[in-house]
């Protein structure tokens, strides 16, 4: 009986450690993508569309490296929405439409914020 209790406590501790690590890792990755999005916005506002396109490409590269990990722990619908908004923002920037780009990138950032809030440790996420 004592061995079973110890085993259960060890498994519980390992689960809590993994959940804590994976959540923190996901938040760090989302924050990195959001910071790149802010840089792109600043570049567009300053009129440097060429650099903004390159930075937006960097955002896509970071996302592609991060996506497999995120798909294992987060809702696919939200992740798909990030891809759609990135694609829309990229197309708008390529077309030189900074107004629609601003809308798309703002929605992208809002989706990232929603995803972070959705995955935060809280009673509503546990129940």
Short mmCIF file of N, CA, C and O in Angstrom, two decimals:
data_model
loop_
_atom_site.label_atom_id
_atom_site.label_comp_id
_atom_site.label_asym_id
_atom_site.label_seq_id
_atom_site.Cartn_x
_atom_site.Cartn_y
_atom_site.Cartn_z
N UNK A 1 0.82 -1.19 0.00
CA UNK A 1 0.00 0.00 0.00
C UNK A 1 0.87 1.26 0.00
O UNK A 1 0.59 2.21 -0.72
N UNK A 2 1.93 1.23 0.81
CA UNK A 2 2.83 2.38 0.89
C UNK A 2 3.51 2.62 -0.46
O UNK A 2 3.66 3.76 -0.87
N UNK A 3 3.86 1.57 -1.15
CA UNK A 3 4.51 1.68 -2.45
C UNK A 3 3.56 2.30 -3.46
O UNK A 3 3.98 3.14 -4.28
N UNK A 4 2.30 1.94 -3.44
CA UNK A 4 1.31 2.50 -4.36
C UNK A 4 1.14 4.00 -4.14
O UNK A 4 1.05 4.77 -5.09
N UNK A 5 1.08 4.40 -2.88
CA UNK A 5 0.92 5.83 -2.57
C UNK A 5 2.14 6.62 -3.04
O UNK A 5 2.01 7.67 -3.66
N UNK A 6 3.32 6.09 -2.78
CA UNK A 6 4.55 6.76 -3.22
C UNK A 6 4.59 6.84 -4.74
O UNK A 6 4.91 7.89 -5.31
N UNK A 7 4.22 5.76 -5.41
CA UNK A 7 4.19 5.75 -6.87
C UNK A 7 3.20 6.78 -7.40
O UNK A 7 3.51 7.53 -8.34
N UNK A 8 2.03 6.85 -6.80
CA UNK A 8 1.03 7.83 -7.23
C UNK A 8 1.53 9.26 -7.02
O UNK A 8 1.34 10.12 -7.88
N UNK A 9 2.19 9.52 -5.92
CA UNK A 9 2.72 10.85 -5.65
C UNK A 9 3.83 11.22 -6.63
O UNK A 9 3.91 12.37 -7.09
N UNK A 10 4.67 10.27 -6.97
CA UNK A 10 5.74 10.51 -7.95
C UNK A 10 5.14 10.81 -9.33
O UNK A 10 5.55 11.75 -10.00
N UNK A 11 4.15 10.02 -9.72
CA UNK A 11 3.49 10.25 -11.01
C UNK A 11 2.80 11.61 -11.01
O UNK A 11 2.89 12.36 -12.00
N UNK A 12 2.14 11.95 -9.92
CA UNK A 12 1.49 13.25 -9.81
C UNK A 12 2.52 14.38 -9.93
O UNK A 12 2.31 15.35 -10.66
N UNK A 13 3.64 14.25 -9.24
CA UNK A 13 4.69 15.28 -9.30
C UNK A 13 5.24 15.40 -10.71
O UNK A 13 5.47 16.52 -11.20
N UNK A 14 5.44 14.29 -11.40
CA UNK A 14 5.93 14.33 -12.77
C UNK A 14 4.92 14.98 -13.71
O UNK A 14 5.30 15.76 -14.60
N UNK A 15 3.64 14.70 -13.51
CA UNK A 15 2.60 15.32 -14.33
C UNK A 15 2.56 16.83 -14.12
O UNK A 15 2.50 17.60 -15.09
N UNK A 16 2.61 17.26 -12.88
CA UNK A 16 2.60 18.69 -12.58
C UNK A 16 3.83 19.37 -13.17
O UNK A 16 3.74 20.45 -13.75
N UNK A 17 4.98 18.72 -13.06
CA UNK A 17 6.21 19.29 -13.62
C UNK A 17 6.12 19.41 -15.13
O UNK A 17 6.49 20.44 -15.71
N UNK A 18 5.60 18.39 -15.79
CA UNK A 18 5.47 18.44 -17.25
C UNK A 18 4.48 19.51 -17.68
O UNK A 18 4.73 20.26 -18.63
N UNK A 19 3.37 19.60 -17.00
CA UNK A 19 2.36 20.61 -17.35
C UNK A 19 2.93 22.01 -17.15
O UNK A 19 2.75 22.90 -18.00
N UNK A 20 3.63 22.21 -16.05
CA UNK A 20 4.23 23.52 -15.78
C UNK A 20 5.26 23.87 -16.85
O UNK A 20 5.26 24.98 -17.40
N UNK A 21 6.14 22.93 -17.17
CA UNK A 21 7.15 23.18 -18.19
C UNK A 21 6.53 23.46 -19.55
O UNK A 21 6.89 24.43 -20.22
N UNK A 22 5.58 22.62 -19.98
CA UNK A 22 5.01 22.79 -21.31
C UNK A 22 4.22 24.09 -21.42
O UNK A 22 4.27 24.77 -22.45
N UNK A 23 3.52 24.47 -20.37
CA UNK A 23 2.78 25.73 -20.38
C UNK A 23 3.73 26.92 -20.47
O UNK A 23 3.53 27.83 -21.27
N UNK A 24 4.77 26.90 -19.66
CA UNK A 24 5.76 27.99 -19.70
C UNK A 24 6.45 28.05 -21.06
O UNK A 24 6.69 29.15 -21.59
N UNK A 25 6.77 26.92 -21.62
CA UNK A 25 7.40 26.87 -22.94
C UNK A 25 6.47 27.44 -24.01
O UNK A 25 6.89 28.21 -24.87
N UNK A 26 5.21 27.09 -23.95
CA UNK A 26 4.23 27.61 -24.91
C UNK A 26 4.09 29.12 -24.77
O UNK A 26 4.07 29.85 -25.77
N UNK A 27 4.02 29.61 -23.54
CA UNK A 27 3.92 31.06 -23.32
C UNK A 27 5.15 31.78 -23.84
O UNK A 27 5.04 32.85 -24.44
N UNK A 28 6.32 31.22 -23.61
CA UNK A 28 7.56 31.83 -24.11
C UNK A 28 7.55 31.91 -25.63
O UNK A 28 7.94 32.92 -26.22
N UNK A 29 7.12 30.86 -26.27
CA UNK A 29 7.08 30.83 -27.74
C UNK A 29 6.05 31.82 -28.29
O UNK A 29 6.31 32.51 -29.27
N UNK A 30 4.89 31.89 -27.66
CA UNK A 30 3.88 32.85 -28.10
C UNK A 30 4.36 34.28 -27.89
O UNK A 30 4.13 35.16 -28.73
N UNK A 31 5.05 34.52 -26.79
CA UNK A 31 5.58 35.86 -26.52
C UNK A 31 6.63 36.25 -27.57
O UNK A 31 6.65 37.40 -28.02
N UNK A 32 7.46 35.31 -27.96
CA UNK A 32 8.48 35.59 -28.98
C UNK A 32 7.81 35.96 -30.31
O UNK A 32 8.21 36.92 -30.97
N UNK A 33 6.77 35.25 -30.68
CA UNK A 33 6.05 35.54 -31.93
C UNK A 33 5.38 36.91 -31.83
O UNK A 33 5.41 37.69 -32.78
N UNK A 34 4.79 37.20 -30.68
CA UNK A 34 4.15 38.50 -30.49
C UNK A 34 5.17 39.64 -30.59
O UNK A 34 4.89 40.68 -31.18
N UNK A 35 6.35 39.46 -30.02
CA UNK A 35 7.39 40.49 -30.10
C UNK A 35 7.82 40.74 -31.54
O UNK A 35 8.04 41.89 -31.93
N UNK A 36 7.92 39.68 -32.32
CA UNK A 36 8.26 39.84 -33.73
C UNK A 36 7.15 40.60 -34.45
O UNK A 36 7.42 41.47 -35.28
N UNK A 37 5.90 40.30 -34.12
CA UNK A 37 4.77 41.01 -34.73
C UNK A 37 4.83 42.50 -34.41
O UNK A 37 4.55 43.34 -35.29
N UNK A 38 5.20 42.85 -33.19
CA UNK A 38 5.32 44.26 -32.81
C UNK A 38 6.43 44.93 -33.62
O UNK A 38 6.27 46.07 -34.08
N UNK A 39 7.52 44.23 -33.83
CA UNK A 39 8.62 44.77 -34.64
C UNK A 39 8.14 45.03 -36.07
O UNK A 39 8.44 46.08 -36.65
N UNK A 40 7.38 44.09 -36.62
CA UNK A 40 6.85 44.26 -37.98
C UNK A 40 5.95 45.49 -38.04
O UNK A 40 6.04 46.29 -38.97
N UNK A 41 5.10 45.65 -37.05
CA UNK A 41 4.20 46.81 -37.01
C UNK A 41 5.02 48.11 -37.00
O UNK A 41 4.73 49.04 -37.75
N UNK A 42 6.05 48.16 -36.17
CA UNK A 42 6.89 49.36 -36.10
C UNK A 42 7.56 49.63 -37.45
O UNK A 42 7.66 50.79 -37.87
N UNK A 43 8.02 48.58 -38.11
CA UNK A 43 8.66 48.75 -39.41
C UNK A 43 7.68 49.26 -40.46
O UNK A 43 8.02 50.11 -41.27
N UNK A 44 6.48 48.76 -40.43
CA UNK A 44 5.46 49.22 -41.38
C UNK A 44 5.11 50.68 -41.10
O UNK A 44 5.01 51.49 -42.02
N UNK A 45 4.95 51.02 -39.83
CA UNK A 45 4.62 52.41 -39.48
C UNK A 45 5.72 53.39 -39.87
O UNK A 45 5.44 54.54 -40.19
N UNK A 46 6.97 52.92 -39.86
CA UNK A 46 8.07 53.79 -40.26
C UNK A 46 8.25 53.81 -41.78
O UNK A 46 9.11 54.51 -42.30
N UNK A 47 7.46 53.00 -42.50
CA UNK A 47 7.50 53.00 -43.96
C UNK A 47 8.51 52.04 -44.57
O UNK A 47 8.70 52.03 -45.78
N UNK A 48 9.15 51.23 -43.75
CA UNK A 48 10.16 50.29 -44.24
C UNK A 48 9.51 48.94 -44.55
O UNK A 48 9.66 47.97 -43.81
N UNK A 49 8.78 48.89 -45.66
CA UNK A 49 8.00 47.70 -46.00
C UNK A 49 8.90 46.51 -46.37
O UNK A 49 8.55 45.36 -46.10
N UNK A 50 10.04 46.77 -46.98
CA UNK A 50 10.96 45.69 -47.36
C UNK A 50 11.48 44.95 -46.12
O UNK A 50 11.44 43.72 -46.06
N UNK A 51 11.93 45.70 -45.13
CA UNK A 51 12.40 45.08 -43.88
C UNK A 51 11.25 44.39 -43.16
O UNK A 51 11.42 43.32 -42.58
N UNK A 52 10.06 45.02 -43.22
CA UNK A 52 8.89 44.42 -42.59
C UNK A 52 8.57 43.06 -43.22
O UNK A 52 8.23 42.11 -42.50
N UNK A 53 8.70 42.97 -44.54
CA UNK A 53 8.46 41.68 -45.21
C UNK A 53 9.45 40.63 -44.73
O UNK A 53 9.08 39.48 -44.48
N UNK A 54 10.72 41.03 -44.59
CA UNK A 54 11.74 40.09 -44.11
C UNK A 54 11.46 39.66 -42.67
O UNK A 54 11.60 38.48 -42.33
N UNK A 55 11.06 40.60 -41.84
CA UNK A 55 10.76 40.28 -40.44
C UNK A 55 9.52 39.40 -40.34
O UNK A 55 9.46 38.48 -39.52
N UNK A 56 8.54 39.66 -41.21
CA UNK A 56 7.35 38.82 -41.24
C UNK A 56 7.72 37.39 -41.67
O UNK A 56 7.15 36.42 -41.16
N UNK A 57 8.68 37.28 -42.57
CA UNK A 57 9.19 35.95 -42.94
C UNK A 57 9.85 35.26 -41.77
O UNK A 57 9.74 34.04 -41.60
N UNK A 58 10.56 36.04 -40.94
CA UNK A 58 11.18 35.49 -39.74
C UNK A 58 10.11 34.97 -38.78
O UNK A 58 10.25 33.91 -38.17
N UNK A 59 9.01 35.73 -38.67
CA UNK A 59 7.89 35.29 -37.83
C UNK A 59 7.37 33.95 -38.33
O UNK A 59 7.10 33.05 -37.53
N UNK A 60 7.24 33.81 -39.65
CA UNK A 60 6.76 32.54 -40.22
C UNK A 60 7.72 31.40 -39.90
O UNK A 60 7.28 30.29 -39.57
N UNK A 61 9.02 31.66 -39.97
CA UNK A 61 10.01 30.61 -39.66
C UNK A 61 9.92 30.19 -38.20
O UNK A 61 9.97 28.99 -37.89
N UNK A 62 9.80 31.17 -37.31
CA UNK A 62 9.67 30.85 -35.88
C UNK A 62 8.40 30.05 -35.65
O UNK A 62 8.40 29.06 -34.90
N UNK A 63 7.31 30.46 -36.30
CA UNK A 63 6.04 29.74 -36.13
C UNK A 63 6.15 28.30 -36.63
O UNK A 63 5.67 27.38 -35.97
N UNK A 64 6.77 28.10 -37.77
CA UNK A 64 6.88 26.74 -38.31
C UNK A 64 7.71 25.83 -37.41
O UNK A 64 7.43 24.64 -37.29
N UNK A 65 8.71 26.39 -36.75
CA UNK A 65 9.52 25.60 -35.81
C UNK A 65 8.74 25.30 -34.54
O UNK A 65 8.93 24.25 -33.92
N UNK A 66 7.87 26.20 -34.17
CA UNK A 66 7.11 26.08 -32.93
C UNK A 66 5.83 25.29 -33.08
O UNK A 66 5.36 24.68 -32.13
N UNK A 67 5.28 25.29 -34.26
CA UNK A 67 3.95 24.70 -34.48
C UNK A 67 3.82 23.24 -34.05
O UNK A 67 2.84 22.90 -33.37
N UNK A 68 4.76 22.35 -34.36
CA UNK A 68 4.58 20.95 -33.93
C UNK A 68 4.42 20.81 -32.41
O UNK A 68 3.57 20.05 -31.93
N UNK A 69 5.21 21.57 -31.67
CA UNK A 69 5.08 21.54 -30.20
C UNK A 69 3.72 22.07 -29.77
O UNK A 69 3.04 21.46 -28.94
N UNK A 70 3.32 23.19 -30.35
CA UNK A 70 2.06 23.81 -29.96
C UNK A 70 0.87 22.91 -30.29
O UNK A 70 -0.09 22.88 -29.54
N UNK A 71 0.95 22.19 -31.38
CA UNK A 71 -0.15 21.31 -31.78
C UNK A 71 -0.37 20.18 -30.80
O UNK A 71 -1.46 19.61 -30.74
N UNK A 72 0.64 19.85 -30.02
CA UNK A 72 0.49 18.76 -29.05
C UNK A 72 -0.23 19.20 -27.79
O UNK A 72 -0.76 18.36 -27.07
N UNK A 73 -0.26 20.52 -27.53
CA UNK A 73 -0.83 20.96 -26.25
C UNK A 73 -1.93 22.01 -26.36
O UNK A 73 -2.55 22.33 -25.35
N UNK A 74 -2.17 22.54 -27.56
CA UNK A 74 -3.15 23.62 -27.69
C UNK A 74 -4.21 23.28 -28.73
O UNK A 74 -3.98 22.46 -29.60
N UNK A 75 -5.35 23.97 -28.65
CA UNK A 75 -6.44 23.71 -29.60
C UNK A 75 -6.03 24.03 -31.04
O UNK A 75 -5.49 25.10 -31.32
N UNK A 76 -6.30 23.12 -31.93
CA UNK A 76 -5.91 23.28 -33.33
C UNK A 76 -6.63 24.45 -34.01
O UNK A 76 -6.06 25.08 -34.90
N UNK A 77 -7.85 24.74 -33.59
CA UNK A 77 -8.60 25.83 -34.22
C UNK A 77 -7.88 27.16 -34.02
O UNK A 77 -7.78 27.96 -34.94
N UNK A 78 -7.40 27.41 -32.80
CA UNK A 78 -6.69 28.65 -32.50
C UNK A 78 -5.37 28.72 -33.26
O UNK A 78 -4.99 29.78 -33.75
N UNK A 79 -4.71 27.60 -33.35
CA UNK A 79 -3.44 27.57 -34.08
C UNK A 79 -3.67 27.81 -35.57
O UNK A 79 -2.90 28.52 -36.22
N UNK A 80 -4.73 27.23 -36.10
CA UNK A 80 -5.07 27.44 -37.51
C UNK A 80 -5.41 28.90 -37.76
O UNK A 80 -5.06 29.46 -38.79
N UNK A 81 -6.07 29.52 -36.80
CA UNK A 81 -6.42 30.95 -36.93
C UNK A 81 -5.16 31.81 -37.03
O UNK A 81 -5.11 32.77 -37.79
N UNK A 82 -4.12 31.47 -36.28
CA UNK A 82 -2.86 32.21 -36.35
C UNK A 82 -2.27 32.09 -37.75
O UNK A 82 -1.81 33.08 -38.32
N UNK A 83 -2.30 30.90 -38.33
CA UNK A 83 -1.77 30.70 -39.68
C UNK A 83 -2.57 31.52 -40.69
O UNK A 83 -2.01 32.18 -41.57
N UNK A 84 -3.88 31.50 -40.56
CA UNK A 84 -4.73 32.26 -41.48
C UNK A 84 -4.45 33.76 -41.39
O UNK A 84 -4.34 34.44 -42.42
N UNK A 85 -4.33 34.27 -40.18
CA UNK A 85 -4.09 35.70 -40.01
C UNK A 85 -2.70 36.09 -40.48
O UNK A 85 -2.51 37.18 -41.04
N UNK A 86 -1.71 35.22 -40.24
CA UNK A 86 -0.38 35.51 -40.77
C UNK A 86 -0.42 35.58 -42.29
O UNK A 86 0.14 36.50 -42.90
N UNK A 87 -1.07 34.61 -42.92
CA UNK A 87 -1.16 34.57 -44.39
C UNK A 87 -1.85 35.83 -44.91
O UNK A 87 -1.40 36.43 -45.90
N UNK A 88 -2.91 36.23 -44.25
CA UNK A 88 -3.63 37.44 -44.64
C UNK A 88 -2.74 38.68 -44.48
O UNK A 88 -2.69 39.54 -45.36
N UNK A 89 -2.06 38.77 -43.35
CA UNK A 89 -1.17 39.92 -43.11
C UNK A 89 -0.05 39.96 -44.16
O UNK A 89 0.27 41.04 -44.68
N UNK A 90 0.50 38.81 -44.46
CA UNK A 90 1.58 38.74 -45.46
C UNK A 90 1.07 39.19 -46.83
O UNK A 90 1.74 39.97 -47.52
N UNK A 91 -0.10 38.71 -47.23
CA UNK A 91 -0.66 39.10 -48.53
C UNK A 91 -0.95 40.60 -48.58
O UNK A 91 -0.67 41.26 -49.60
N UNK A 92 -1.46 41.14 -47.49
CA UNK A 92 -1.73 42.58 -47.44
C UNK A 92 -0.45 43.39 -47.53
O UNK A 92 -0.41 44.42 -48.21
N UNK A 93 0.58 42.93 -46.86
CA UNK A 93 1.85 43.65 -46.89
C UNK A 93 2.48 43.58 -48.28
O UNK A 93 3.00 44.57 -48.78
N UNK A 94 2.40 42.40 -48.91
CA UNK A 94 2.93 42.26 -50.27
C UNK A 94 2.19 43.18 -51.24
O UNK A 94 2.79 43.71 -52.17
N UNK A 95 0.91 43.38 -51.01
CA UNK A 95 0.11 44.25 -51.87
C UNK A 95 0.30 45.73 -51.52
O UNK A 95 -0.20 46.60 -52.24
N UNK A 96 1.00 46.01 -50.43
CA UNK A 96 1.22 47.38 -50.01
C UNK A 96 0.02 48.00 -49.31
O UNK A 96 -0.03 49.21 -49.13
N UNK A 97 -0.93 47.18 -48.93
CA UNK A 97 -2.13 47.66 -48.25
C UNK A 97 -1.88 47.68 -46.74
O UNK A 97 -2.15 46.71 -46.02
N UNK A 98 -1.36 48.80 -46.25
CA UNK A 98 -0.97 48.87 -44.84
C UNK A 98 -2.18 48.92 -43.90
O UNK A 98 -2.07 48.48 -42.76
N UNK A 99 -3.31 49.43 -44.38
CA UNK A 99 -4.50 49.46 -43.51
C UNK A 99 -5.00 48.05 -43.22
O UNK A 99 -5.25 47.69 -42.06
N UNK A 100 -5.15 47.24 -44.28
CA UNK A 100 -5.59 45.86 -44.06
C UNK A 100 -4.52 45.04 -43.34
O UNK A 100 -4.83 44.15 -42.56
N UNK A 101 -3.25 45.36 -43.61
CA UNK A 101 -2.17 44.69 -42.89
C UNK A 101 -2.31 44.97 -41.39
O UNK A 101 -2.21 44.04 -40.58
N UNK A 102 -2.54 46.23 -41.04
CA UNK A 102 -2.66 46.59 -39.62
C UNK A 102 -3.81 45.84 -38.96
O UNK A 102 -3.68 45.37 -37.82
N UNK A 103 -4.91 45.69 -39.68
CA UNK A 103 -6.05 44.94 -39.15
C UNK A 103 -5.67 43.48 -38.94
O UNK A 103 -5.94 42.90 -37.89
N UNK A 104 -5.04 42.88 -39.94
CA UNK A 104 -4.67 41.46 -39.85
C UNK A 104 -3.67 41.19 -38.74
O UNK A 104 -3.82 40.23 -37.98
N UNK A 105 -2.67 42.05 -38.62
CA UNK A 105 -1.64 41.82 -37.60
C UNK A 105 -2.21 42.09 -36.20
O UNK A 105 -1.84 41.43 -35.24
N UNK A 106 -3.15 43.04 -36.10
CA UNK A 106 -3.81 43.28 -34.81
C UNK A 106 -4.63 42.06 -34.40
O UNK A 106 -4.62 41.65 -33.24
N UNK A 107 -5.34 41.47 -35.35
CA UNK A 107 -6.11 40.26 -35.06
C UNK A 107 -5.19 39.08 -34.73
O UNK A 107 -5.51 38.26 -33.86
N UNK A 108 -4.05 39.01 -35.38
CA UNK A 108 -3.06 37.97 -35.08
C UNK A 108 -2.59 38.11 -33.64
O UNK A 108 -2.56 37.12 -32.89
N UNK A 109 -2.25 39.32 -33.25
CA UNK A 109 -1.80 39.55 -31.87
C UNK A 109 -2.91 39.25 -30.87
O UNK A 109 -2.66 38.70 -29.80
N UNK A 110 -4.15 39.59 -31.21
CA UNK A 110 -5.27 39.30 -30.33
C UNK A 110 -5.49 37.79 -30.19
O UNK A 110 -5.80 37.29 -29.10
N UNK A 111 -5.30 37.05 -31.28
CA UNK A 111 -5.43 35.60 -31.23
C UNK A 111 -4.35 34.98 -30.35
O UNK A 111 -4.61 34.06 -29.57
N UNK A 112 -3.13 35.51 -30.45
CA UNK A 112 -2.04 35.04 -29.59
C UNK A 112 -2.38 35.33 -28.13
O UNK A 112 -2.20 34.47 -27.26
N UNK A 113 -2.90 36.52 -27.85
CA UNK A 113 -3.28 36.88 -26.49
C UNK A 113 -4.41 35.98 -25.98
O UNK A 113 -4.38 35.50 -24.84
N UNK A 114 -5.39 35.72 -26.85
CA UNK A 114 -6.49 34.82 -26.48
C UNK A 114 -5.97 33.43 -26.15
O UNK A 114 -6.38 32.81 -25.16
N UNK A 115 -5.05 32.94 -26.97
CA UNK A 115 -4.49 31.61 -26.76
C UNK A 115 -3.74 31.55 -25.43
O UNK A 115 -3.87 30.58 -24.67
N UNK A 116 -3.00 32.60 -25.12
CA UNK A 116 -2.28 32.65 -23.83
C UNK A 116 -3.26 32.65 -22.67
O UNK A 116 -3.08 31.92 -21.70
N UNK A 117 -4.30 33.47 -22.77
CA UNK A 117 -5.30 33.52 -21.69
C UNK A 117 -6.06 32.21 -21.56
O UNK A 117 -6.40 31.79 -20.46
N UNK A 118 -6.33 31.59 -22.69
CA UNK A 118 -7.06 30.32 -22.70
C UNK A 118 -6.26 29.21 -22.01
O UNK A 118 -6.84 28.32 -21.40
N UNK A 119 -4.94 29.28 -22.11
CA UNK A 119 -4.10 28.22 -21.56
C UNK A 119 -3.54 28.53 -20.18
O UNK A 119 -2.86 27.69 -19.60
N UNK A 120 -3.80 29.73 -19.66
CA UNK A 120 -3.31 30.07 -18.33
C UNK A 120 -3.89 29.14 -17.29
O UNK A 120 -5.01 28.67 -17.40
N UNK A 121 -3.10 28.93 -16.24
CA UNK A 121 -3.55 28.10 -15.14
C UNK A 121 -4.58 28.88 -14.33
O UNK A 121 -4.26 29.91 -13.74
N UNK A 122 -5.80 28.42 -14.36
CA UNK A 122 -6.87 29.06 -13.59
C UNK A 122 -7.95 28.03 -13.27
O UNK A 122 -8.00 26.96 -13.87
N UNK A 123 -8.80 28.38 -12.33
CA UNK A 123 -9.87 27.47 -11.94
C UNK A 123 -10.79 27.17 -13.11
O UNK A 123 -11.26 26.06 -13.29
N UNK A 124 -11.05 28.19 -13.93
CA UNK A 124 -11.96 27.98 -15.05
C UNK A 124 -11.38 27.01 -16.09
O UNK A 124 -12.12 26.30 -16.77
N UNK A 125 -10.06 26.95 -16.20
CA UNK A 125 -9.44 26.00 -17.13
C UNK A 125 -9.36 24.60 -16.55
O UNK A 125 -9.24 23.63 -17.29
N UNK A 126 -9.40 24.50 -15.23
CA UNK A 126 -9.34 23.18 -14.60
C UNK A 126 -10.70 22.52 -14.60
O UNK A 126 -10.84 21.33 -14.84
N UNK A 127 -11.74 23.30 -14.32
CA UNK A 127 -13.09 22.75 -14.20
C UNK A 127 -13.75 22.54 -15.53
O UNK A 127 -13.60 22.91 -16.52
#
